Amino acid sequence: MPLLPRRPLQLDPRALAQRRLRNFGVVAVLIAMGALFCAGCFVSAQQVFCERALWARGTPGRLVHLSGKVEETQKLGLTFFYDYDLDVKWLDAQGRPHSGKTSFGRTFRGIGKREQPHLKYAPAAPDTFVLSWAAQGGLARGGLPIICGLLGICMLLCARALVRVERERLDLLYMCAEDGEEVLGSVEKTWSHKGVHYLRYRLPDEDRPRIYRGEAPFVFARDGELHVLALRSPRAPRSPYVVEANLRPFELPQEVRARILTAAAT
């Protein structure tokens, strides 16, 4: 016995508009975060480049005093970032004293106890200096821009993928609302994580199970087994549309909606 009215089904413009707005917000957040990570990558890489350039053309100075602090960022017992904030005093080639502050970060590997610090300064501006701990930090020093760049690219790719997936899902919804036939999938497992619902189900004419991810699906019991309601269009027979539990995309009269829910519950 069919649960939904005959096709074509009318779609609710308000529900679709809210859905587009929600997805636009998610995409906007991903793009903003990706842009921030890319900007952080650029700033960090520029700092690393300037440090190495100064070390290559700088004049050695003699360290007199070095003090400061290091902040460690840990997750799951592992230290990912070391942030150094140091006060430095040194003498230039003519023996004149100088002092200043320097800050730099390293990833995964901090400064070893046997790493002796050395200093170089710009000949034209002796107060501009760099420590060997930063300029010769290798991959540990360049790890932050690499991580920021990878995260930024990942965020932008996720935003692009989300736009594509949502467009395909809306196109499928329009097709199934027009000529999709009802099909009941046998539910094998359901779970949810952070508000996202997951469903592993199997269609009657398929051997392999499918995985659904999204809003709460329309799951109900029939003949002692759990089933999920889906629509499958002849134009996309391999892409069923899993119906949401609240029937929100469809513009249905209140009495029809209540009848469907009651029939599924029965």
mmCIF file of C-alpha atoms in Angstrom:
data_model
loop_
_atom_site.group_PDB
_atom_site.id
_atom_site.type_symbol
_atom_site.label_atom_id
_atom_site.label_comp_id
_atom_site.label_asym_id
_atom_site.label_seq_id
_atom_site.Cartn_x
_atom_site.Cartn_y
_atom_site.Cartn_z
ATOM 1 C CA MET A 1 0.000 0.000 0.000
ATOM 2 C CA PRO A 2 1.557 3.322 -1.075
ATOM 3 C CA LEU A 3 2.175 5.891 1.616
ATOM 4 C CA LEU A 4 2.585 9.028 -0.467
ATOM 5 C CA PRO A 5 -0.039 10.551 -2.810
ATOM 6 C CA ARG A 6 0.173 9.981 -6.545
ATOM 7 C CA ARG A 7 2.911 11.628 -8.520
ATOM 8 C CA PRO A 8 3.634 14.361 -9.305
ATOM 9 C CA LEU A 9 4.165 15.547 -5.749
ATOM 10 C CA GLN A 10 4.172 19.266 -5.047
ATOM 11 C CA LEU A 11 7.323 20.617 -3.411
ATOM 12 C CA ASP A 12 7.146 23.209 -0.663
ATOM 13 C CA PRO A 13 8.884 26.404 -1.896
ATOM 14 C CA ARG A 14 9.372 27.657 1.647
ATOM 15 C CA ALA A 15 11.044 24.449 2.777
ATOM 16 C CA LEU A 16 13.290 24.457 -0.290
ATOM 17 C CA ALA A 17 14.230 28.100 0.316
ATOM 18 C CA GLN A 18 15.125 27.324 3.935
ATOM 19 C CA ARG A 19 17.167 24.371 2.783
ATOM 20 C CA ARG A 20 19.079 26.494 0.266
ATOM 21 C CA LEU A 21 19.680 29.160 2.904
ATOM 22 C CA ARG A 22 20.975 26.599 5.397
ATOM 23 C CA ASN A 23 23.344 25.064 2.875
ATOM 24 C CA PHE A 24 24.471 28.508 1.742
ATOM 25 C CA GLY A 25 25.375 29.291 5.354
ATOM 26 C CA VAL A 26 27.411 26.101 5.681
ATOM 27 C CA VAL A 27 29.214 26.760 2.396
ATOM 28 C CA ALA A 28 29.899 30.366 3.400
ATOM 29 C CA VAL A 29 31.432 29.229 6.697
ATOM 30 C CA LEU A 30 33.634 26.684 4.906
ATOM 31 C CA ILE A 31 34.798 29.276 2.389
ATOM 32 C CA ALA A 32 35.512 31.818 5.138
ATOM 33 C CA MET A 33 37.495 29.272 7.156
ATOM 34 C CA GLY A 34 39.361 28.160 4.037
ATOM 35 C CA ALA A 35 40.237 31.772 3.218
ATOM 36 C CA LEU A 36 41.475 32.369 6.766
ATOM 37 C CA PHE A 37 43.667 29.274 6.690
ATOM 38 C CA CYS A 38 45.068 30.294 3.283
ATOM 39 C CA ALA A 39 45.786 33.788 4.611
ATOM 40 C CA GLY A 40 47.516 32.248 7.628
ATOM 41 C CA CYS A 41 49.547 30.077 5.270
ATOM 42 C CA PHE A 42 50.645 33.146 3.289
ATOM 43 C CA VAL A 43 51.610 35.163 6.390
ATOM 44 C CA SER A 44 53.475 32.257 7.998
ATOM 45 C CA ALA A 45 55.288 31.354 4.781
ATOM 46 C CA GLN A 46 56.308 34.985 4.290
ATOM 47 C CA GLN A 47 57.761 35.090 7.801
ATOM 48 C CA VAL A 48 59.710 31.857 7.239
ATOM 49 C CA PHE A 49 61.029 33.162 3.916
ATOM 50 C CA CYS A 50 62.168 36.447 5.492
ATOM 51 C CA GLU A 51 63.923 34.587 8.318
ATOM 52 C CA ARG A 52 65.864 32.387 5.909
ATOM 53 C CA ALA A 53 66.702 35.314 3.644
ATOM 54 C CA LEU A 54 68.065 37.297 6.593
ATOM 55 C CA TRP A 55 70.086 34.314 7.767
ATOM 56 C CA ALA A 56 71.595 33.932 4.293
ATOM 57 C CA ARG A 57 72.775 37.582 4.011
ATOM 58 C CA GLY A 58 73.050 38.564 7.686
ATOM 59 C CA THR A 59 76.072 39.292 9.820
ATOM 60 C CA PRO A 60 76.805 37.035 12.817
ATOM 61 C CA GLY A 61 76.284 38.564 16.247
ATOM 62 C CA ARG A 62 77.328 37.377 19.678
ATOM 63 C CA LEU A 63 74.508 36.366 22.001
ATOM 64 C CA VAL A 64 74.703 37.830 25.481
ATOM 65 C CA HIS A 65 71.351 36.960 27.003
ATOM 66 C CA LEU A 66 68.399 34.816 25.955
ATOM 67 C CA SER A 67 65.231 34.273 27.963
ATOM 68 C CA GLY A 68 61.508 33.842 27.431
ATOM 69 C CA LYS A 69 58.785 31.247 27.391
ATOM 70 C CA VAL A 70 57.348 28.510 25.230
ATOM 71 C CA GLU A 71 53.696 27.561 24.975
ATOM 72 C CA GLU A 72 52.791 24.023 23.903
ATOM 73 C CA THR A 73 49.545 23.040 22.212
ATOM 74 C CA GLN A 74 48.657 19.451 23.002
ATOM 75 C CA LYS A 75 45.925 17.090 21.853
ATOM 76 C CA LEU A 76 45.507 13.480 22.957
ATOM 77 C CA GLY A 77 48.798 13.642 24.797
ATOM 78 C CA LEU A 78 50.737 14.761 21.710
ATOM 79 C CA THR A 79 52.333 18.194 21.299
ATOM 80 C CA PHE A 80 51.498 19.699 17.919
ATOM 81 C CA PHE A 81 52.717 23.294 18.230
ATOM 82 C CA TYR A 82 55.501 25.041 20.118
ATOM 83 C CA ASP A 83 55.207 28.838 20.291
ATOM 84 C CA TYR A 84 58.357 30.662 21.424
ATOM 85 C CA ASP A 85 58.353 34.230 22.739
ATOM 86 C CA LEU A 86 61.944 35.290 23.557
ATOM 87 C CA ASP A 87 63.894 38.306 24.800
ATOM 88 C CA VAL A 88 67.320 38.567 23.188
ATOM 89 C CA LYS A 89 70.432 40.664 23.884
ATOM 90 C CA TRP A 90 73.473 40.558 21.611
ATOM 91 C CA LEU A 91 76.574 42.394 20.453
ATOM 92 C CA ASP A 92 77.161 43.340 16.819
ATOM 93 C CA ALA A 93 80.488 43.037 14.993
ATOM 94 C CA GLN A 94 81.641 46.366 16.465
ATOM 95 C CA GLY A 95 80.750 45.283 20.011
ATOM 96 C CA ARG A 96 77.725 47.561 20.337
ATOM 97 C CA PRO A 97 74.906 46.106 22.473
ATOM 98 C CA HIS A 98 71.413 45.494 21.063
ATOM 99 C CA SER A 99 68.240 43.981 22.436
ATOM 100 C CA GLY A 100 64.887 42.908 21.065
ATOM 101 C CA LYS A 101 62.094 40.388 21.042
ATOM 102 C CA THR A 102 61.397 37.554 18.667
ATOM 103 C CA SER A 103 58.508 35.123 18.285
ATOM 104 C CA PHE A 104 58.260 32.027 16.137
ATOM 105 C CA GLY A 105 56.563 28.668 16.125
ATOM 106 C CA ARG A 106 57.529 25.090 15.406
ATOM 107 C CA THR A 107 55.339 22.064 14.747
ATOM 108 C CA PHE A 108 55.652 18.572 16.206
ATOM 109 C CA ARG A 109 59.261 19.073 17.297
ATOM 110 C CA GLY A 110 60.493 21.693 19.716
ATOM 111 C CA ILE A 111 64.009 23.003 20.214
ATOM 112 C CA GLY A 112 66.305 20.258 21.425
ATOM 113 C CA LYS A 113 68.435 20.662 24.522
ATOM 114 C CA ARG A 114 71.606 20.312 22.462
ATOM 115 C CA GLU A 115 70.621 22.917 19.870
ATOM 116 C CA GLN A 116 72.835 25.910 20.566
ATOM 117 C CA PRO A 117 71.348 29.234 19.454
ATOM 118 C CA HIS A 118 73.154 31.514 17.024
ATOM 119 C CA LEU A 119 72.177 34.957 15.820
ATOM 120 C CA LYS A 120 72.522 37.019 12.671
ATOM 121 C CA TYR A 121 71.414 40.585 12.062
ATOM 122 C CA ALA A 122 70.906 42.848 9.077
ATOM 123 C CA PRO A 123 74.053 44.936 8.451
ATOM 124 C CA ALA A 124 72.008 47.984 7.455
ATOM 125 C CA ALA A 125 69.642 47.610 10.440
ATOM 126 C CA PRO A 126 71.420 45.901 13.361
ATOM 127 C CA ASP A 127 68.233 45.774 15.442
ATOM 128 C CA THR A 128 66.698 43.394 12.865
ATOM 129 C CA PHE A 129 67.866 39.905 13.747
ATOM 130 C CA VAL A 130 67.001 36.232 13.483
ATOM 131 C CA LEU A 131 67.902 33.198 15.558
ATOM 132 C CA SER A 132 69.171 29.934 14.141
ATOM 133 C CA TRP A 133 66.336 28.173 15.991
ATOM 134 C CA ALA A 134 63.927 29.852 13.580
ATOM 135 C CA ALA A 135 65.945 30.279 10.380
ATOM 136 C CA GLN A 136 67.368 26.748 10.469
ATOM 137 C CA GLY A 137 64.313 25.051 11.942
ATOM 138 C CA GLY A 138 63.746 23.005 8.805
ATOM 139 C CA LEU A 139 60.422 21.259 8.371
ATOM 140 C CA ALA A 140 59.483 21.886 12.002
ATOM 141 C CA ARG A 141 59.617 25.642 11.349
ATOM 142 C CA GLY A 142 57.850 25.414 8.000
ATOM 143 C CA GLY A 143 55.195 23.023 9.260
ATOM 144 C CA LEU A 144 52.678 25.714 10.242
ATOM 145 C CA PRO A 145 52.273 27.241 6.754
ATOM 146 C CA ILE A 146 52.065 23.743 5.281
ATOM 147 C CA ILE A 147 49.311 22.737 7.714
ATOM 148 C CA CYS A 148 47.433 26.013 7.194
ATOM 149 C CA GLY A 149 47.660 25.621 3.434
ATOM 150 C CA LEU A 150 46.419 22.039 3.497
ATOM 151 C CA LEU A 151 43.538 22.922 5.811
ATOM 152 C CA GLY A 152 42.598 25.909 3.662
ATOM 153 C CA ILE A 153 42.567 23.846 0.474
ATOM 154 C CA CYS A 154 40.607 21.096 2.246
ATOM 155 C CA MET A 155 37.963 23.593 3.420
ATOM 156 C CA LEU A 156 37.568 25.071 -0.063
ATOM 157 C CA LEU A 157 37.332 21.619 -1.648
ATOM 158 C CA CYS A 158 34.724 20.598 0.946
ATOM 159 C CA ALA A 159 32.687 23.720 0.113
ATOM 160 C CA ARG A 160 32.851 22.894 -3.585
ATOM 161 C CA ALA A 161 31.885 19.266 -2.968
ATOM 162 C CA LEU A 162 28.979 20.321 -0.746
ATOM 163 C CA VAL A 163 27.632 22.622 -3.471
ATOM 164 C CA ARG A 164 27.863 19.837 -6.034
ATOM 165 C CA VAL A 165 26.274 17.211 -3.775
ATOM 166 C CA GLU A 166 23.412 19.502 -2.770
ATOM 167 C CA ARG A 167 22.738 20.452 -6.408
ATOM 168 C CA GLU A 168 22.623 16.785 -7.398
ATOM 169 C CA ARG A 169 20.337 15.966 -4.461
ATOM 170 C CA LEU A 170 17.920 18.785 -5.349
ATOM 171 C CA ASP A 171 17.844 17.666 -8.985
ATOM 172 C CA LEU A 172 17.094 14.139 -7.796
ATOM 173 C CA LEU A 173 14.340 15.444 -5.512
ATOM 174 C CA TYR A 174 12.652 17.252 -8.410
ATOM 175 C CA MET A 175 12.824 14.128 -10.582
ATOM 176 C CA CYS A 176 11.487 11.796 -7.895
ATOM 177 C CA ALA A 177 8.697 14.205 -6.987
ATOM 178 C CA GLU A 178 7.617 14.216 -10.617
ATOM 179 C CA ASP A 179 7.686 10.525 -11.504
ATOM 180 C CA GLY A 180 9.411 8.579 -8.712
ATOM 181 C CA GLU A 181 7.902 5.323 -7.546
ATOM 182 C CA GLU A 182 7.891 4.293 -3.916
ATOM 183 C CA VAL A 183 10.387 1.668 -2.872
ATOM 184 C CA LEU A 184 10.991 0.309 0.620
ATOM 185 C CA GLY A 185 14.538 -0.380 1.714
ATOM 186 C CA SER A 186 15.367 -2.903 4.413
ATOM 187 C CA VAL A 187 17.166 -1.116 7.257
ATOM 188 C CA GLU A 188 20.323 -2.827 8.486
ATOM 189 C CA LYS A 189 21.699 -0.176 10.833
ATOM 190 C CA THR A 190 20.926 3.366 11.952
ATOM 191 C CA TRP A 191 23.035 5.792 13.950
ATOM 192 C CA SER A 192 23.594 9.505 14.356
ATOM 193 C CA HIS A 193 26.579 11.702 15.138
ATOM 194 C CA LYS A 194 26.543 15.427 15.923
ATOM 195 C CA GLY A 195 23.065 15.884 14.535
ATOM 196 C CA VAL A 196 23.759 14.004 11.288
ATOM 197 C CA HIS A 197 21.773 10.815 10.740
ATOM 198 C CA TYR A 198 23.272 7.757 9.063
ATOM 199 C CA LEU A 199 21.439 4.769 7.643
ATOM 200 C CA ARG A 200 22.609 1.538 6.068
ATOM 201 C CA TYR A 201 19.842 -0.017 4.027
ATOM 202 C CA ARG A 202 19.290 -2.422 1.157
ATOM 203 C CA LEU A 203 16.797 -2.102 -1.692
ATOM 204 C CA PRO A 204 14.823 -5.214 -2.714
ATOM 205 C CA ASP A 205 16.467 -5.546 -6.158
ATOM 206 C CA GLU A 206 20.028 -4.812 -5.039
ATOM 207 C CA ASP A 207 22.642 -7.026 -3.419
ATOM 208 C CA ARG A 208 24.837 -4.356 -1.894
ATOM 209 C CA PRO A 209 23.717 -2.085 0.934
ATOM 210 C CA ARG A 210 23.577 1.681 0.559
ATOM 211 C CA ILE A 211 24.621 4.383 3.032
ATOM 212 C CA TYR A 212 22.451 7.422 3.639
ATOM 213 C CA ARG A 213 23.724 10.560 5.362
ATOM 214 C CA GLY A 214 21.583 13.598 6.161
ATOM 215 C CA GLU A 215 18.455 14.522 8.050
ATOM 216 C CA ALA A 216 16.405 11.929 9.935
ATOM 217 C CA PRO A 217 15.065 9.463 7.337
ATOM 218 C CA PHE A 218 11.493 8.169 7.121
ATOM 219 C CA VAL A 219 11.957 4.843 8.935
ATOM 220 C CA PHE A 220 9.033 2.712 10.045
ATOM 221 C CA ALA A 221 8.251 -0.866 11.038
ATOM 222 C CA ARG A 222 6.383 -3.278 8.791
ATOM 223 C CA ASP A 223 5.986 -7.032 9.302
ATOM 224 C CA GLY A 224 8.310 -6.872 12.265
ATOM 225 C CA GLU A 225 11.163 -5.275 10.299
ATOM 226 C CA LEU A 226 12.431 -1.732 9.887
ATOM 227 C CA HIS A 227 12.066 -0.123 6.487
ATOM 228 C CA VAL A 228 13.015 3.213 4.998
ATOM 229 C CA LEU A 229 10.842 5.017 2.466
ATOM 230 C CA ALA A 230 12.532 6.076 -0.757
ATOM 231 C CA LEU A 231 11.527 7.362 -4.183
ATOM 232 C CA ARG A 232 13.206 6.160 -7.367
ATOM 233 C CA SER A 233 12.753 7.870 -10.709
ATOM 234 C CA PRO A 234 12.980 5.896 -13.988
ATOM 235 C CA ARG A 235 15.357 8.645 -15.165
ATOM 236 C CA ALA A 236 17.776 7.848 -12.308
ATOM 237 C CA PRO A 237 17.119 4.221 -11.316
ATOM 238 C CA ARG A 238 20.440 3.897 -9.494
ATOM 239 C CA SER A 239 19.915 6.983 -7.335
ATOM 240 C CA PRO A 240 17.009 6.600 -4.908
ATOM 241 C CA TYR A 241 15.910 9.604 -2.894
ATOM 242 C CA VAL A 242 15.526 8.753 0.797
ATOM 243 C CA VAL A 243 12.491 10.594 2.140
ATOM 244 C CA GLU A 244 12.974 12.677 5.298
ATOM 245 C CA ALA A 245 11.014 11.700 8.394
ATOM 246 C CA ASN A 246 9.211 15.061 8.568
ATOM 247 C CA LEU A 247 8.193 14.978 4.872
ATOM 248 C CA ARG A 248 9.326 18.592 4.856
ATOM 249 C CA PRO A 249 10.233 19.022 1.155
ATOM 250 C CA PHE A 250 6.719 18.054 0.067
ATOM 251 C CA GLU A 251 3.763 20.413 0.128
ATOM 252 C CA LEU A 252 1.078 18.185 1.628
ATOM 253 C CA PRO A 253 -2.229 19.091 3.275
ATOM 254 C CA GLN A 254 -2.181 18.620 7.002
ATOM 255 C CA GLU A 255 -4.688 15.771 6.902
ATOM 256 C CA VAL A 256 -2.663 13.944 4.218
ATOM 257 C CA ARG A 257 0.530 14.368 6.203
ATOM 258 C CA ALA A 258 -1.190 13.038 9.341
ATOM 259 C CA ARG A 259 -2.580 10.072 7.376
ATOM 260 C CA ILE A 260 0.861 9.156 6.052
ATOM 261 C CA LEU A 261 2.442 9.291 9.492
ATOM 262 C CA THR A 262 -0.412 7.299 10.992
ATOM 263 C CA ALA A 263 -0.220 4.659 8.269
ATOM 264 C CA ALA A 264 3.537 4.312 8.762
ATOM 265 C CA ALA A 265 3.076 4.024 12.519
ATOM 266 C CA THR A 266 0.394 1.386 12.084
#
